[in-house]
Amino acid sequence: MSSHRKVLIIGGGPAGLTAALYAARANLAPLVIEGLQPGGQLTITTEVENFPGFPHGIQGPELIDNLHQQVERFGTEFVMGSVQSVDLSRRPFTLDVDGETLTTDSLIIATGATARLLGIPGEDKLMGYGVSACATCDGFFFKGKEICVIGGGDSAMEEACFLTNFASKVTLIHRREAFRASPIMVEKARNNPKIEFALNEIPLAFVGDAAQGGLEGVELKHAVSGAVHVLKLDGAFVAIGHVPNTALFKGVLEMDETGYLLCQGRTTATNVPGVFAAGDVADSRYRQAISAAGTGCMAALDAQHFLDHNS
Ligand code: NAP
């Protein structure tokens, strides 16, 4: 494997893979560095019903698998590993991938985002002992149990519905009365007889002991009355959104106040010429698989244009 590339892509979700597809078909022989969770968030989701072209929906992992096969057909190479550091101060750019040095003329960042946690007492020590941030990974462990999902967005609605496949009862806990989730997702959850809503409830702490049976419940404070009580539960799923994976680029690439990469105008160009951003890492607004794939395409075309004018 050559250690120098014209295009190097960090991230193997829909953004990174679509960027690779376009770059490979432009004869740029891209290398994709897939992180520790190849395929990104789609690999921990279930049915994807809103990716165009699949009239009956498709499972997230299958969609990624299809994309992978499509990209490999055009000669993309993959490396599984973590980027430890990047030097974007001069071209070619330099990356340390688990101790190996790679250089590239252009870089596409498609590192995505990871689940946000509540940061309340008990969350860390009970993670894996009744508290989870991944319904598709851990739902199976809660067969016949009473659990909750915390959040009021599409993720929370989707996870609550999915978890009714296992749990006897799912309480959806949300800190407000209004939902960020789309009305169709809320309706689906509301129509599910196993789901109960606990609104205006702010989670204060997870209660229980990891060494002695794990989670026992969630301490909640009512946003209006201020009343505090513990809701007894066997499991709790945190579904309160995501944070962009941009730690590697702090102080180098321009970001908004929450860490999402900023692009120039309607392009994927970052503030460093030759470095492009695609997918959730630069999108705090839409965050859809299809928009990630779309910006992946844009990033590859932007990189191609850059290389045409800077080689
Ligand atoms: P989101 O839309 O940002 O919603 C996060 C939810 O968590 C909000 O309801 C928020 O409450 C709540 N929250 C945040 N911090 C909290 C805290 N500290 N304590 C209690 N609650 C907290 O995130 P998401 O649901 O992960 O969705 C992200 C994007 O992916 C969206 O664009 C969504 O449409 C998309 N998505 C789509 C699908 C689908 O179409 N099938 C499925 C999943 C996700 P507030 O509302 O009070 O801020």
Tab-separated table of C-alpha atoms and ligand atoms in Angstrom:
chain	number	residue	atom	x	y	z
A	1	MET	CA	0.000	0.000	0.000
A	2	SER	CA	1.371	3.386	-0.991
A	3	SER	CA	1.832	5.775	1.917
A	4	HIS	CA	1.121	8.792	-0.307
A	5	ARG	CA	-2.296	9.523	-1.790
A	6	LYS	CA	-3.936	12.185	-3.904
A	7	VAL	CA	-7.101	11.838	-1.834
A	8	LEU	CA	-7.360	10.435	1.643
A	9	ILE	CA	-10.732	10.080	3.330
A	10	ILE	CA	-11.225	9.726	7.081
A	11	GLY	CA	-14.484	7.941	7.865
A	12	GLY	CA	-16.384	4.989	6.417
A	13	GLY	CA	-20.004	6.083	6.825
A	14	PRO	CA	-22.258	7.197	3.959
A	15	ALA	CA	-20.308	10.473	3.557
A	16	GLY	CA	-16.857	8.867	3.417
A	17	LEU	CA	-17.961	5.995	1.188
A	18	THR	CA	-19.756	8.257	-1.283
A	19	ALA	CA	-16.699	10.527	-1.405
A	20	ALA	CA	-14.613	7.413	-2.117
A	21	LEU	CA	-17.001	6.316	-4.873
A	22	TYR	CA	-16.693	9.621	-6.713
A	23	ALA	CA	-12.935	9.959	-6.118
A	24	ALA	CA	-12.298	6.387	-7.272
A	25	ARG	CA	-14.355	6.886	-10.418
A	26	ALA	CA	-12.262	10.017	-11.113
A	27	ASN	CA	-9.152	7.793	-11.060
A	28	LEU	CA	-7.838	9.372	-7.864
A	29	ALA	CA	-7.264	5.977	-6.126
A	30	PRO	CA	-8.529	7.134	-2.712
A	31	LEU	CA	-7.672	5.531	0.590
A	32	VAL	CA	-10.421	5.371	3.211
A	33	ILE	CA	-9.443	5.193	6.857
A	34	GLU	CA	-12.295	3.525	8.661
A	35	GLY	CA	-12.362	4.141	12.367
A	36	LEU	CA	-13.184	1.733	15.133
A	37	GLN	CA	-16.841	1.704	14.056
A	38	PRO	CA	-16.646	1.157	10.277
A	39	GLY	CA	-19.851	2.207	8.593
A	40	GLY	CA	-20.633	4.843	11.184
A	41	GLN	CA	-24.025	5.373	12.793
A	42	LEU	CA	-25.867	3.384	10.113
A	43	THR	CA	-24.317	0.199	11.431
A	44	ILE	CA	-26.049	0.700	14.777
A	45	THR	CA	-29.402	1.627	13.338
A	46	THR	CA	-32.152	-0.709	12.213
A	47	GLU	CA	-34.561	-0.077	9.362
A	48	VAL	CA	-33.730	2.931	7.169
A	49	GLU	CA	-36.973	3.960	5.513
A	50	ASN	CA	-35.957	7.321	4.107
A	51	PHE	CA	-32.948	6.548	1.914
A	52	PRO	CA	-34.224	7.062	-1.648
A	53	GLY	CA	-34.294	4.030	-3.896
A	54	PHE	CA	-35.418	1.436	-1.363
A	55	PRO	CA	-39.214	1.293	-1.561
A	56	HIS	CA	-39.430	-1.239	1.266
A	57	GLY	CA	-36.653	0.277	3.389
A	58	ILE	CA	-33.265	-1.271	4.045
A	59	GLN	CA	-31.342	-2.270	7.167
A	60	GLY	CA	-28.574	0.231	8.017
A	61	PRO	CA	-25.736	-2.348	8.011
A	62	GLU	CA	-26.929	-3.711	4.653
A	63	LEU	CA	-26.919	-0.228	3.138
A	64	ILE	CA	-23.325	0.262	4.294
A	65	ASP	CA	-22.360	-3.177	3.014
A	66	ASN	CA	-23.826	-2.352	-0.405
A	67	LEU	CA	-21.973	0.966	-0.509
A	68	HIS	CA	-18.739	-0.770	0.493
A	69	GLN	CA	-19.049	-3.282	-2.341
A	70	GLN	CA	-19.885	-0.523	-4.825
A	71	VAL	CA	-16.836	1.513	-3.769
A	72	GLU	CA	-14.475	-1.498	-3.834
A	73	ARG	CA	-15.501	-2.211	-7.422
A	74	PHE	CA	-13.690	0.963	-8.492
A	75	GLY	CA	-10.475	0.211	-6.660
A	76	THR	CA	-10.721	2.097	-3.366
A	77	GLU	CA	-8.424	0.845	-0.617
A	78	PHE	CA	-9.424	0.676	3.039
A	79	VAL	CA	-7.439	0.832	6.253
A	80	MET	CA	-9.001	0.093	9.609
A	81	GLY	CA	-7.457	2.251	12.292
A	82	SER	CA	-7.536	5.443	14.266
A	83	VAL	CA	-5.973	8.677	13.150
A	84	GLN	CA	-3.822	9.785	16.094
A	85	SER	CA	-2.754	13.180	14.751
A	86	VAL	CA	-2.808	15.310	11.625
A	87	ASP	CA	-0.456	17.992	10.351
A	88	LEU	CA	-2.362	20.295	8.020
A	89	SER	CA	0.197	23.124	8.170
A	90	ARG	CA	1.758	22.215	4.791
A	91	ARG	CA	1.028	20.089	1.747
A	92	PRO	CA	1.227	17.195	1.398
A	93	PHE	CA	-0.713	16.792	4.647
A	94	THR	CA	0.624	14.218	7.123
A	95	LEU	CA	-1.419	11.777	9.211
A	96	ASP	CA	-0.338	9.399	11.943
A	97	VAL	CA	-2.562	6.309	11.740
A	98	ASP	CA	-1.759	4.062	14.693
A	99	GLY	CA	1.955	4.830	14.317
A	100	GLU	CA	2.068	4.648	10.511
A	101	THR	CA	2.706	7.893	8.615
A	102	LEU	CA	0.546	8.640	5.581
A	103	THR	CA	0.690	11.713	3.350
A	104	THR	CA	-1.928	13.119	1.030
A	105	ASP	CA	-2.442	16.001	-1.397
A	106	SER	CA	-6.047	16.457	-0.300
A	107	LEU	CA	-8.047	15.320	2.703
A	108	ILE	CA	-11.758	14.627	3.108
A	109	ILE	CA	-12.950	14.557	6.708
A	110	ALA	CA	-16.050	12.419	7.198
A	111	THR	CA	-15.581	11.437	10.825
A	112	GLY	CA	-19.255	11.789	11.735
A	113	ALA	CA	-20.633	12.225	15.215
A	114	THR	CA	-21.075	10.100	18.323
A	115	ALA	CA	-23.841	9.791	20.878
A	116	ARG	CA	-24.124	12.614	23.389
A	117	LEU	CA	-24.450	11.628	27.031
A	118	LEU	CA	-26.330	13.399	29.819
A	119	GLY	CA	-23.337	13.858	32.122
A	120	ILE	CA	-25.435	13.235	35.239
A	121	PRO	CA	-24.381	11.236	38.325
A	122	GLY	CA	-24.455	7.462	37.862
A	123	GLU	CA	-24.251	7.600	34.061
A	124	ASP	CA	-20.575	6.620	33.768
A	125	LYS	CA	-20.550	3.875	36.359
A	126	LEU	CA	-23.838	2.309	35.221
A	127	MET	CA	-23.009	2.448	31.492
A	128	GLY	CA	-23.269	-1.192	30.417
A	129	TYR	CA	-25.033	-2.042	33.685
A	130	GLY	CA	-28.502	-0.931	32.692
A	131	VAL	CA	-27.616	2.374	31.052
A	132	SER	CA	-26.955	2.381	27.304
A	133	ALA	CA	-26.609	4.824	24.407
A	134	CYS	CA	-27.310	2.238	21.697
A	135	ALA	CA	-30.723	0.591	21.430
A	136	THR	CA	-29.767	-1.675	18.544
A	137	CYS	CA	-26.673	-2.887	20.402
A	138	ASP	CA	-28.259	-3.515	23.787
A	139	GLY	CA	-32.035	-3.792	23.318
A	140	PHE	CA	-31.832	-7.577	23.261
A	141	PHE	CA	-30.720	-7.623	26.910
A	142	PHE	CA	-34.008	-6.131	28.080
A	143	LYS	CA	-36.498	-8.816	27.072
A	144	GLY	CA	-39.636	-8.490	29.194
A	145	LYS	CA	-38.131	-5.597	31.225
A	146	GLU	CA	-39.308	-2.080	31.985
A	147	ILE	CA	-37.050	0.507	30.473
A	148	CYS	CA	-36.947	4.158	29.434
A	149	VAL	CA	-35.658	6.180	26.530
A	150	ILE	CA	-34.490	9.719	27.284
A	151	GLY	CA	-34.867	12.390	24.581
A	152	GLY	CA	-37.453	14.093	22.390
A	153	GLY	CA	-35.919	13.849	18.918
A	154	ASP	CA	-36.309	11.347	16.077
A	155	SER	CA	-33.662	9.085	17.623
A	156	ALA	CA	-35.616	8.816	20.873
A	157	MET	CA	-38.879	8.023	19.039
A	158	GLU	CA	-37.205	5.480	16.791
A	159	GLU	CA	-35.401	3.793	19.671
A	160	ALA	CA	-38.521	3.719	21.846
A	161	CYS	CA	-40.467	1.958	19.061
A	162	PHE	CA	-37.612	-0.445	18.352
A	163	LEU	CA	-37.209	-1.318	22.025
A	164	THR	CA	-40.846	-2.391	22.318
A	165	ASN	CA	-39.703	-5.490	20.393
A	166	PHE	CA	-37.995	-6.564	23.614
A	167	ALA	CA	-39.226	-4.593	26.610
A	168	SER	CA	-42.598	-5.032	28.316
A	169	LYS	CA	-42.892	-1.267	28.774
A	170	VAL	CA	-40.956	1.743	27.483
A	171	THR	CA	-41.282	5.133	29.151
A	172	LEU	CA	-40.212	7.988	26.923
A	173	ILE	CA	-38.771	10.690	29.170
A	174	HIS	CA	-38.485	14.179	27.714
A	175	ARG	CA	-37.581	17.429	29.447
A	176	ARG	CA	-40.217	19.494	27.611
A	177	GLU	CA	-43.737	19.053	26.313
A	178	ALA	CA	-42.940	19.851	22.657
A	179	PHE	CA	-40.864	17.485	20.534
A	180	ARG	CA	-37.986	18.079	18.204
A	181	ALA	CA	-38.931	14.800	16.488
A	182	SER	CA	-40.948	14.829	13.274
A	183	PRO	CA	-44.721	14.492	13.803
A	184	ILE	CA	-44.852	11.130	11.992
A	185	MET	CA	-42.296	9.633	14.394
A	186	VAL	CA	-44.103	11.031	17.446
A	187	GLU	CA	-47.385	9.606	16.176
A	188	LYS	CA	-45.820	6.199	15.657
A	189	ALA	CA	-44.579	6.204	19.252
A	190	ARG	CA	-47.885	7.531	20.595
A	191	ASN	CA	-49.768	4.749	18.807
A	192	ASN	CA	-47.580	2.062	20.324
A	193	PRO	CA	-49.416	0.571	23.323
A	194	LYS	CA	-46.156	-0.344	25.073
A	195	ILE	CA	-44.895	3.270	25.110
A	196	GLU	CA	-45.806	5.726	27.861
A	197	PHE	CA	-44.746	9.379	27.819
A	198	ALA	CA	-43.247	11.158	30.835
A	199	LEU	CA	-43.023	14.802	29.746
A	200	ASN	CA	-41.494	17.838	31.456
A	201	GLU	CA	-39.226	15.457	33.342
A	202	ILE	CA	-35.553	16.359	33.729
A	203	PRO	CA	-33.190	13.451	34.485
A	204	LEU	CA	-31.079	14.247	37.566
A	205	ALA	CA	-29.265	10.956	38.204
A	206	PHE	CA	-29.130	7.253	37.433
A	207	VAL	CA	-29.649	5.269	40.604
A	208	GLY	CA	-28.146	1.854	41.308
A	209	ASP	CA	-24.895	-0.015	41.881
A	210	ALA	CA	-22.981	-1.631	39.004
A	211	ALA	CA	-21.757	-4.403	41.326
A	212	GLN	CA	-25.212	-5.139	42.738
A	213	GLY	CA	-27.777	-5.628	40.015
A	214	GLY	CA	-27.026	-2.448	38.081
A	215	LEU	CA	-29.557	0.271	37.355
A	216	GLU	CA	-32.543	0.585	39.675
A	217	GLY	CA	-34.120	3.749	38.334
A	218	VAL	CA	-33.800	7.319	37.142
A	219	GLU	CA	-34.187	10.296	39.437
A	220	LEU	CA	-36.388	12.886	37.739
A	221	LYS	CA	-37.371	16.475	38.471
A	222	HIS	CA	-40.602	17.847	37.057
A	223	ALA	CA	-39.813	20.988	35.047
A	224	VAL	CA	-43.009	22.782	36.181
A	225	SER	CA	-43.771	21.593	39.719
A	226	GLY	CA	-40.149	20.922	40.723
A	227	ALA	CA	-41.214	17.596	42.267
A	228	VAL	CA	-38.419	15.019	42.436
A	229	HIS	CA	-38.998	11.268	42.303
A	230	VAL	CA	-37.252	8.068	41.241
A	231	LEU	CA	-38.814	6.123	38.372
A	232	LYS	CA	-37.952	2.467	38.928
A	233	LEU	CA	-36.522	0.834	35.794
A	234	ASP	CA	-34.408	-2.085	34.581
A	235	GLY	CA	-32.820	-0.165	31.737
A	236	ALA	CA	-32.317	3.371	30.431
A	237	PHE	CA	-31.388	4.392	26.900
A	238	VAL	CA	-29.935	7.846	26.352
A	239	ALA	CA	-30.965	9.259	22.936
A	240	ILE	CA	-30.254	12.985	23.173
A	241	GLY	CA	-28.351	13.647	19.978
A	242	HIS	CA	-24.749	13.589	18.948
A	243	VAL	CA	-21.451	15.469	19.149
A	244	PRO	CA	-19.200	15.861	16.105
A	245	ASN	CA	-15.918	13.930	16.049
A	246	THR	CA	-13.606	16.883	15.553
A	247	ALA	CA	-11.147	16.674	18.479
A	248	LEU	CA	-8.261	16.005	16.046
A	249	PHE	CA	-8.817	19.318	14.300
A	250	LYS	CA	-9.245	21.687	17.265
A	251	GLY	CA	-7.286	24.894	16.796
A	252	VAL	CA	-6.567	24.046	13.136
A	253	LEU	CA	-9.911	23.932	11.361
A	254	GLU	CA	-12.678	26.446	11.908
A	255	MET	CA	-15.622	25.097	13.905
A	256	ASP	CA	-18.853	26.463	15.307
A	257	GLU	CA	-19.341	26.792	19.063
A	258	THR	CA	-20.467	23.144	19.347
A	259	GLY	CA	-17.509	21.747	17.406
A	260	TYR	CA	-19.049	21.180	13.960
A	261	LEU	CA	-16.605	21.959	11.118
A	262	LEU	CA	-17.397	25.092	9.138
A	263	CYS	CA	-17.376	25.039	5.336
A	264	GLN	CA	-17.009	27.915	2.894
A	265	GLY	CA	-20.293	28.903	1.281
A	266	ARG	CA	-22.119	26.110	-0.500
A	267	THR	CA	-18.971	23.966	-0.783
A	268	THR	CA	-17.292	21.404	1.447
A	269	ALA	CA	-14.049	23.424	1.642
A	270	THR	CA	-12.745	24.107	5.150
A	271	ASN	CA	-10.502	27.065	5.999
A	272	VAL	CA	-7.416	25.011	5.006
A	273	PRO	CA	-7.095	24.728	1.204
A	274	GLY	CA	-7.179	21.064	0.179
A	275	VAL	CA	-9.118	19.939	3.269
A	276	PHE	CA	-12.814	19.189	2.825
A	277	ALA	CA	-15.557	18.115	5.229
A	278	ALA	CA	-18.564	15.885	4.527
A	279	GLY	CA	-21.430	14.379	6.473
A	280	ASP	CA	-22.452	14.864	10.090
A	281	VAL	CA	-19.046	16.251	11.114
A	282	ALA	CA	-19.988	19.494	9.344
A	283	ASP	CA	-23.769	19.313	9.611
A	284	SER	CA	-25.549	20.225	12.809
A	285	ARG	CA	-28.790	20.816	10.941
A	286	TYR	CA	-29.858	17.960	8.619
A	287	ARG	CA	-27.772	14.962	9.778
A	288	GLN	CA	-29.401	12.443	7.466
A	289	ALA	CA	-27.739	9.495	5.736
A	290	ILE	CA	-28.810	10.893	2.365
A	291	SER	CA	-27.480	14.407	3.075
A	292	ALA	CA	-24.221	12.859	4.340
A	293	ALA	CA	-23.926	10.888	1.100
A	294	GLY	CA	-24.697	14.062	-0.881
A	295	THR	CA	-21.973	16.082	0.814
A	296	GLY	CA	-19.589	13.140	0.359
A	297	CYS	CA	-20.146	13.450	-3.377
A	298	MET	CA	-19.596	17.222	-3.167
A	299	ALA	CA	-16.353	16.775	-1.189
A	300	ALA	CA	-14.921	14.394	-3.800
A	301	LEU	CA	-15.805	16.826	-6.613
A	302	ASP	CA	-14.324	19.721	-4.603
A	303	ALA	CA	-11.130	17.712	-3.980
A	304	GLN	CA	-10.899	16.801	-7.668
A	305	HIS	CA	-11.269	20.468	-8.633
A	306	PHE	CA	-8.631	21.447	-6.056
A	307	LEU	CA	-6.152	18.851	-7.356
A	308	ASP	CA	-6.736	19.942	-10.960
A	309	HIS	CA	-5.683	23.469	-10.015
A	310	ASN	CA	-2.976	22.758	-7.417
A	311	SER	CA	-0.911	19.826	-8.690
B	1	NAP	P1	-31.929	15.847	18.223
B	1	NAP	O1	-32.907	16.045	17.138
B	1	NAP	O2	-30.875	16.869	18.463
B	1	NAP	O3	-32.778	15.653	19.565
B	1	NAP	C1	-32.137	15.530	20.808
B	1	NAP	C2	-33.202	15.459	21.904
B	1	NAP	O4	-32.555	15.216	23.149
B	1	NAP	C3	-34.004	16.741	22.036
B	1	NAP	O5	-35.356	16.422	22.227
B	1	NAP	C4	-33.401	17.394	23.270
B	1	NAP	O6	-34.331	18.108	24.031
B	1	NAP	C5	-32.952	16.205	24.083
B	1	NAP	N1	-31.816	16.564	24.951
B	1	NAP	C6	-30.627	17.089	24.563
B	1	NAP	N2	-29.830	17.279	25.640
B	1	NAP	C7	-30.541	16.864	26.712
B	1	NAP	C8	-30.276	16.823	28.103
B	1	NAP	N3	-29.092	17.213	28.602
B	1	NAP	N4	-31.235	16.339	28.928
B	1	NAP	C9	-32.431	15.915	28.421
B	1	NAP	N5	-32.748	15.941	27.118
B	1	NAP	C10	-31.805	16.403	26.264
B	1	NAP	O7	-31.125	14.463	18.072
B	1	NAP	P2	-31.584	13.085	17.399
B	1	NAP	O8	-32.905	12.663	17.865
B	1	NAP	O9	-30.419	12.167	17.622
B	1	NAP	O10	-31.683	13.407	15.853
B	1	NAP	C11	-30.559	13.928	15.153
B	1	NAP	C12	-30.862	14.048	13.666
B	1	NAP	O11	-30.975	12.754	13.105
B	1	NAP	C13	-32.155	14.793	13.390
B	1	NAP	O12	-31.972	15.578	12.253
B	1	NAP	C14	-33.125	13.675	13.108
B	1	NAP	O13	-34.159	14.063	12.225
B	1	NAP	C15	-32.224	12.625	12.476
B	1	NAP	N6	-32.760	11.263	12.682
B	1	NAP	C16	-33.655	10.811	11.753
B	1	NAP	C17	-34.229	9.557	11.906
B	1	NAP	C18	-35.192	9.063	10.873
B	1	NAP	O14	-35.669	9.861	10.096
B	1	NAP	N7	-35.508	7.793	10.813
B	1	NAP	C19	-33.910	8.765	13.014
B	1	NAP	C20	-33.011	9.277	13.958
B	1	NAP	C21	-32.457	10.537	13.777
B	1	NAP	P3	-34.859	19.555	23.553
B	1	NAP	O15	-35.792	19.285	22.411
B	1	NAP	O16	-35.532	20.079	24.775
B	1	NAP	O17	-33.647	20.334	23.163
